[in-house]
DNA sequence: TGGGCGATTCGCT
DNA sequence: GCGAATCGCCCAC
């Protein structure tokens, strides 16, 4: 079994961490899967929540790396991020899609649908399937209920523009596993 | 102090 | 393809 990723893994540039998370396994409790799609956000990036400075919502982004930043999207969904770089750099990786591998029955129950390909193919879907809520905001990523393991093999990475943003749309900071059927959207 | 908008998803057209 | 659901943040008044 591949080694666990510790908090130290996240203590470097978000643009190094993001592609290196593709192919890694994320568990939350007894549910989880292989990370197939992420996006990088940095405090100098107009599309990032941390761009305009700390607020109660984004406070975790300004803390040390290796912790979970969870926020409410469109008043309805939860989105899960991993804080990266040195404390205060306020950068994070948004988890956008997983290939489900563990706890399929529980994830189908939470999502209310049977289609395996739709269980975790989006940031909000992924959080619903894994049971991630604001209660996970600020928790360390190398302790339960979280568990991260390095990729089993060197994955083929594709990059492209990020999804659903209106600022800095041209930056190619979306990373995916080439050919995966579990992406939120195809890469161009 | 309030209106507009967002790192989304789902159902209906 | 389009719009609704729904909440916290931000900037303008």
mmCIF file of C-alpha atoms (C1' of nucleotides) in Angstrom:
data_model
loop_
_atom_site.group_PDB
_atom_site.id
_atom_site.type_symbol
_atom_site.label_atom_id
_atom_site.label_comp_id
_atom_site.label_asym_id
_atom_site.label_seq_id
_atom_site.Cartn_x
_atom_site.Cartn_y
_atom_site.Cartn_z
ATOM 1 C CA UNK A 1 0.000 0.000 0.000
ATOM 2 C CA UNK A 2 1.404 3.430 -0.927
ATOM 3 C CA UNK A 3 2.623 5.657 1.935
ATOM 4 C CA UNK A 4 0.383 8.145 3.692
ATOM 5 C CA UNK A 5 0.687 11.802 2.812
ATOM 6 C CA UNK A 6 1.548 13.909 5.845
ATOM 7 C CA UNK A 7 0.993 17.607 6.419
ATOM 8 C CA UNK A 8 4.564 18.143 5.186
ATOM 9 C CA UNK A 9 3.389 17.150 1.680
ATOM 10 C CA UNK A 10 1.420 20.399 1.459
ATOM 11 C CA UNK A 11 4.269 22.677 2.598
ATOM 12 C CA UNK A 12 5.330 23.804 -0.914
ATOM 13 C CA UNK A 13 3.924 25.617 -3.928
ATOM 14 C CA UNK A 14 0.258 24.918 -4.627
ATOM 15 C CA UNK A 15 1.270 24.428 -8.268
ATOM 16 C CA UNK A 16 3.475 21.503 -7.220
ATOM 17 C CA UNK A 17 0.950 20.013 -4.816
ATOM 18 C CA UNK A 18 -2.042 20.142 -7.189
ATOM 19 C CA UNK A 19 -0.690 17.860 -9.965
ATOM 20 C CA UNK A 20 0.904 15.571 -7.367
ATOM 21 C CA UNK A 21 -2.523 14.947 -5.811
ATOM 22 C CA UNK A 22 -3.830 13.417 -9.056
ATOM 23 C CA UNK A 23 -3.902 9.648 -8.552
ATOM 24 C CA UNK A 24 -3.691 9.920 -4.762
ATOM 25 C CA UNK A 25 -6.368 8.251 -2.642
ATOM 26 C CA UNK A 26 -8.581 10.336 -0.346
ATOM 27 C CA UNK A 27 -10.592 8.688 2.423
ATOM 28 C CA UNK A 28 -13.108 10.415 4.695
ATOM 29 C CA UNK A 29 -14.206 7.851 7.224
ATOM 30 C CA UNK A 30 -15.074 4.665 5.371
ATOM 31 C CA UNK A 31 -15.755 6.362 2.041
ATOM 32 C CA UNK A 32 -13.334 7.630 -0.571
ATOM 33 C CA UNK A 33 -11.664 7.254 -3.925
ATOM 34 C CA UNK A 34 -8.843 8.244 -6.265
ATOM 35 C CA UNK A 35 -8.420 11.976 -6.893
ATOM 36 C CA UNK A 36 -8.891 12.596 -10.629
ATOM 37 C CA UNK A 37 -9.465 16.380 -10.799
ATOM 38 C CA UNK A 38 -8.299 19.411 -8.765
ATOM 39 C CA UNK A 39 -7.799 23.158 -9.213
ATOM 40 C CA UNK A 40 -5.125 25.438 -7.725
ATOM 41 C CA UNK A 41 -5.944 28.781 -6.065
ATOM 42 C CA UNK A 42 -3.402 31.309 -4.811
ATOM 43 C CA UNK A 43 -3.798 34.512 -2.788
ATOM 44 C CA UNK A 44 -2.467 36.604 -5.700
ATOM 45 C CA UNK A 45 -5.187 35.077 -7.900
ATOM 46 C CA UNK A 46 -8.299 37.259 -8.382
ATOM 47 C CA UNK A 47 -10.436 34.085 -8.507
ATOM 48 C CA UNK A 48 -9.300 32.930 -5.039
ATOM 49 C CA UNK A 49 -11.359 33.472 -1.886
ATOM 50 C CA UNK A 50 -8.199 34.691 -0.136
ATOM 51 C CA UNK A 51 -7.489 37.385 -2.757
ATOM 52 C CA UNK A 52 -9.086 40.207 -0.749
ATOM 53 C CA UNK A 53 -7.638 39.203 2.620
ATOM 54 C CA UNK A 54 -8.811 37.139 5.584
ATOM 55 C CA UNK A 55 -12.467 36.870 6.616
ATOM 56 C CA UNK A 56 -14.188 34.509 9.075
ATOM 57 C CA UNK A 57 -15.070 32.216 6.168
ATOM 58 C CA UNK A 58 -11.604 31.896 4.630
ATOM 59 C CA UNK A 59 -9.562 32.100 7.878
ATOM 60 C CA UNK A 60 -8.314 28.502 7.523
ATOM 61 C CA UNK A 61 -6.688 29.377 4.182
ATOM 62 C CA UNK A 62 -4.426 31.833 6.043
ATOM 63 C CA UNK A 63 -3.347 29.157 8.533
ATOM 64 C CA UNK A 64 -0.697 26.408 8.200
ATOM 65 C CA UNK A 65 -0.679 23.929 5.260
ATOM 66 C CA UNK A 66 -2.138 20.430 5.462
ATOM 67 C CA UNK A 67 -5.581 21.396 6.766
ATOM 68 C CA UNK A 68 -9.046 21.225 5.237
ATOM 69 C CA UNK A 69 -10.794 24.416 4.106
ATOM 70 C CA UNK A 70 -14.535 23.842 3.590
ATOM 71 C CA UNK A 71 -16.911 26.535 2.360
ATOM 72 C CA UNK A 72 -20.542 26.827 1.296
ATOM 73 C CA UNK A 73 -21.043 27.303 -2.430
ATOM 74 C CA UNK A 74 -24.136 29.035 -3.815
ATOM 75 C CA UNK A 75 -25.733 28.664 -0.389
ATOM 76 C CA UNK A 76 -26.339 24.966 -1.020
ATOM 77 C CA UNK A 77 -23.243 22.852 -1.588
ATOM 78 C CA UNK A 78 -20.036 22.257 0.338
ATOM 79 C CA UNK A 79 -16.618 22.433 -1.340
ATOM 80 C CA UNK A 80 -13.421 20.862 0.043
ATOM 81 C CA UNK A 81 -9.943 22.389 -0.296
ATOM 82 C CA UNK A 82 -6.480 21.448 0.966
ATOM 83 C CA UNK A 83 -4.447 24.397 2.318
ATOM 84 C CA UNK A 84 -0.943 24.597 0.796
ATOM 85 C CA UNK A 85 2.348 26.518 1.124
ATOM 86 C CA UNK A 86 3.674 28.370 4.153
ATOM 87 C CA UNK A 87 1.315 29.867 6.710
ATOM 88 C CA UNK A 88 -0.115 33.151 5.427
ATOM 89 C CA UNK A 89 0.338 32.408 1.716
ATOM 90 C CA UNK A 90 -3.368 31.538 1.679
ATOM 91 C CA UNK A 91 -3.267 29.102 -1.217
ATOM 92 C CA UNK A 92 -5.310 25.937 -1.575
ATOM 93 C CA UNK A 93 -6.251 23.085 -3.874
ATOM 94 C CA UNK A 94 -9.947 22.598 -4.646
ATOM 95 C CA UNK A 95 -10.989 18.936 -4.868
ATOM 96 C CA UNK A 96 -13.232 18.650 -7.926
ATOM 97 C CA UNK A 97 -13.675 14.934 -8.670
ATOM 98 C CA UNK A 98 -12.884 11.423 -7.396
ATOM 99 C CA UNK A 99 -13.093 7.968 -8.868
ATOM 100 C CA UNK A 100 -15.134 6.225 -6.140
ATOM 101 C CA UNK A 101 -13.374 3.139 -4.724
ATOM 102 C CA UNK A 102 -14.477 2.689 -1.092
ATOM 103 C CA UNK A 103 -17.844 2.796 0.651
ATOM 104 C CA UNK A 104 -19.848 2.836 -2.586
ATOM 105 C CA UNK A 105 -23.100 1.881 -0.841
ATOM 106 C CA UNK A 106 -22.822 4.713 1.685
ATOM 107 C CA UNK A 107 -21.970 7.215 -1.033
ATOM 108 C CA UNK A 108 -24.940 6.132 -3.179
ATOM 109 C CA UNK A 109 -27.190 6.496 -0.135
ATOM 110 C CA UNK A 110 -25.924 10.013 0.637
ATOM 111 C CA UNK A 111 -26.167 11.111 -2.995
ATOM 112 C CA UNK A 112 -29.509 9.448 -3.601
ATOM 113 C CA UNK A 113 -28.448 8.161 -7.013
ATOM 114 C CA UNK A 114 -27.051 4.820 -8.257
ATOM 115 C CA UNK A 115 -24.782 6.100 -11.064
ATOM 116 C CA UNK A 116 -21.206 5.523 -9.938
ATOM 117 C CA UNK A 117 -19.854 8.026 -12.444
ATOM 118 C CA UNK A 118 -21.987 10.805 -10.947
ATOM 119 C CA UNK A 119 -21.213 10.080 -7.286
ATOM 120 C CA UNK A 120 -18.124 12.316 -7.000
ATOM 121 C CA UNK A 121 -17.890 14.105 -10.398
ATOM 122 C CA UNK A 122 -17.984 17.670 -9.063
ATOM 123 C CA UNK A 123 -16.871 19.595 -5.962
ATOM 124 C CA UNK A 124 -20.335 19.675 -4.387
ATOM 125 C CA UNK A 125 -21.136 16.072 -5.313
ATOM 126 C CA UNK A 126 -17.865 14.849 -3.847
ATOM 127 C CA UNK A 127 -18.565 16.498 -0.494
ATOM 128 C CA UNK A 128 -22.084 15.094 -0.347
ATOM 129 C CA UNK A 129 -20.837 11.576 -1.165
ATOM 130 C CA UNK A 130 -18.064 11.712 1.455
ATOM 131 C CA UNK A 131 -20.207 13.430 4.071
ATOM 132 C CA UNK A 132 -17.957 16.522 4.170
ATOM 133 C CA UNK A 133 -19.538 19.601 5.801
ATOM 134 C CA UNK A 134 -18.463 22.771 7.600
ATOM 135 C CA UNK A 135 -17.705 20.494 10.574
ATOM 136 C CA UNK A 136 -14.591 19.373 8.672
ATOM 137 C CA UNK A 137 -13.357 22.956 8.209
ATOM 138 C CA UNK A 138 -9.948 23.365 9.868
ATOM 139 C CA UNK A 139 -9.313 19.656 10.501
ATOM 140 C CA UNK A 140 -5.794 18.259 9.800
ATOM 141 C CA UNK A 141 -5.530 16.071 6.701
ATOM 142 C CA UNK A 142 -3.211 13.464 8.242
ATOM 143 C CA UNK A 143 -5.600 12.472 11.051
ATOM 144 C CA UNK A 144 -8.990 10.726 11.025
ATOM 145 C CA UNK A 145 -11.513 11.098 9.560
ATOM 146 C CA UNK A 146 -9.153 12.090 6.737
ATOM 147 C CA UNK A 147 -6.598 9.742 5.206
ATOM 148 C CA UNK A 148 -4.476 10.441 2.131
ATOM 149 C CA UNK A 149 -2.207 8.016 0.294
ATOM 150 C CA UNK A 150 0.290 8.696 -2.482
ATOM 151 C CA UNK A 151 -0.490 7.562 -6.052
ATOM 152 C CA UNK A 152 0.209 3.875 -6.713
ATOM 153 C CA UNK A 153 1.762 4.672 -10.099
ATOM 154 C CA UNK A 154 2.879 7.772 -11.978
ATOM 155 C CA UNK A 155 -0.349 9.182 -13.462
ATOM 156 C CA UNK A 156 -0.720 10.973 -16.805
ATOM 157 C CA UNK A 157 -1.773 14.561 -16.068
ATOM 158 C CA UNK A 158 -3.778 16.914 -18.268
ATOM 159 C CA UNK A 159 -4.227 20.644 -17.583
ATOM 160 C CA UNK A 160 -6.699 23.312 -18.658
ATOM 161 C CA UNK A 161 -8.635 26.413 -17.603
ATOM 162 C CA UNK A 162 -10.563 26.299 -14.324
ATOM 163 C CA UNK A 163 -14.341 25.750 -14.239
ATOM 164 C CA UNK A 164 -17.140 28.066 -13.154
ATOM 165 C CA UNK A 165 -15.068 31.190 -12.410
ATOM 166 C CA UNK A 166 -15.333 34.650 -13.965
ATOM 167 C CA UNK A 167 -11.931 36.108 -12.982
ATOM 168 C CA UNK A 168 -8.521 34.932 -14.209
ATOM 169 C CA UNK A 169 -10.296 32.442 -16.454
ATOM 170 C CA UNK A 170 -7.246 32.054 -18.685
ATOM 171 C CA UNK A 171 -4.954 30.545 -16.052
ATOM 172 C CA UNK A 172 -4.506 26.788 -16.782
ATOM 173 C CA UNK A 173 -4.658 25.718 -13.143
ATOM 174 C CA UNK A 174 -7.069 22.803 -13.515
ATOM 175 C CA UNK A 175 -5.388 19.388 -13.307
ATOM 176 C CA UNK A 176 -6.889 16.026 -14.243
ATOM 177 C CA UNK A 177 -6.154 12.353 -14.738
ATOM 178 C CA UNK A 178 -5.904 11.747 -18.483
ATOM 179 C CA UNK A 179 -8.775 9.675 -19.861
ATOM 180 C CA UNK A 180 -10.667 9.377 -16.563
ATOM 181 C CA UNK A 181 -14.410 8.715 -16.840
ATOM 182 C CA UNK A 182 -15.010 10.410 -13.467
ATOM 183 C CA UNK A 183 -14.161 14.041 -14.303
ATOM 184 C CA UNK A 184 -16.692 16.810 -13.610
ATOM 185 C CA UNK A 185 -16.250 17.920 -17.240
ATOM 186 C CA UNK A 186 -13.992 16.818 -20.114
ATOM 187 C CA UNK A 187 -10.727 18.680 -20.643
ATOM 188 C CA UNK A 188 -10.557 20.736 -23.872
ATOM 189 C "C1'" DT B 1 -27.264 48.623 5.807
ATOM 190 C "C1'" DG B 2 -28.851 46.253 1.521
ATOM 191 C "C1'" DG B 3 -28.491 44.442 -3.172
ATOM 192 C "C1'" DG B 4 -25.821 41.661 -6.105
ATOM 193 C "C1'" DC B 5 -23.131 37.759 -6.951
ATOM 194 C "C1'" DG B 6 -20.466 33.277 -6.577
ATOM 195 C "C1'" DA B 7 -14.602 27.790 -7.051
ATOM 196 C "C1'" DT B 8 -22.662 24.410 -8.092
ATOM 197 C "C1'" DT B 9 -26.134 21.106 -9.082
ATOM 198 C "C1'" DC B 10 -30.382 19.405 -10.866
ATOM 199 C "C1'" DG B 11 -34.581 19.300 -13.471
ATOM 200 C "C1'" DC B 12 -37.103 20.797 -17.262
ATOM 201 C "C1'" DT B 13 -37.138 22.579 -22.128
ATOM 202 C "C1'" DG C 1 -29.300 25.304 -22.694
ATOM 203 C "C1'" DC C 2 -31.639 27.977 -18.771
ATOM 204 C "C1'" DG C 3 -33.087 29.083 -14.282
ATOM 205 C "C1'" DA C 4 -34.017 28.168 -9.383
ATOM 206 C "C1'" DA C 5 -32.397 27.069 -4.694
ATOM 207 C "C1'" DT C 6 -30.079 29.711 -0.865
ATOM 208 C "C1'" DC C 7 -26.277 31.814 2.229
ATOM 209 C "C1'" DG C 8 -22.176 34.537 3.301
ATOM 210 C "C1'" DC C 9 -19.295 38.097 1.720
ATOM 211 C "C1'" DC C 10 -18.326 42.528 -0.412
ATOM 212 C "C1'" DC C 11 -18.814 47.047 -1.978
ATOM 213 C "C1'" DA C 12 -21.654 50.957 -2.773
ATOM 214 C "C1'" DC C 13 -25.051 53.941 -0.820
#
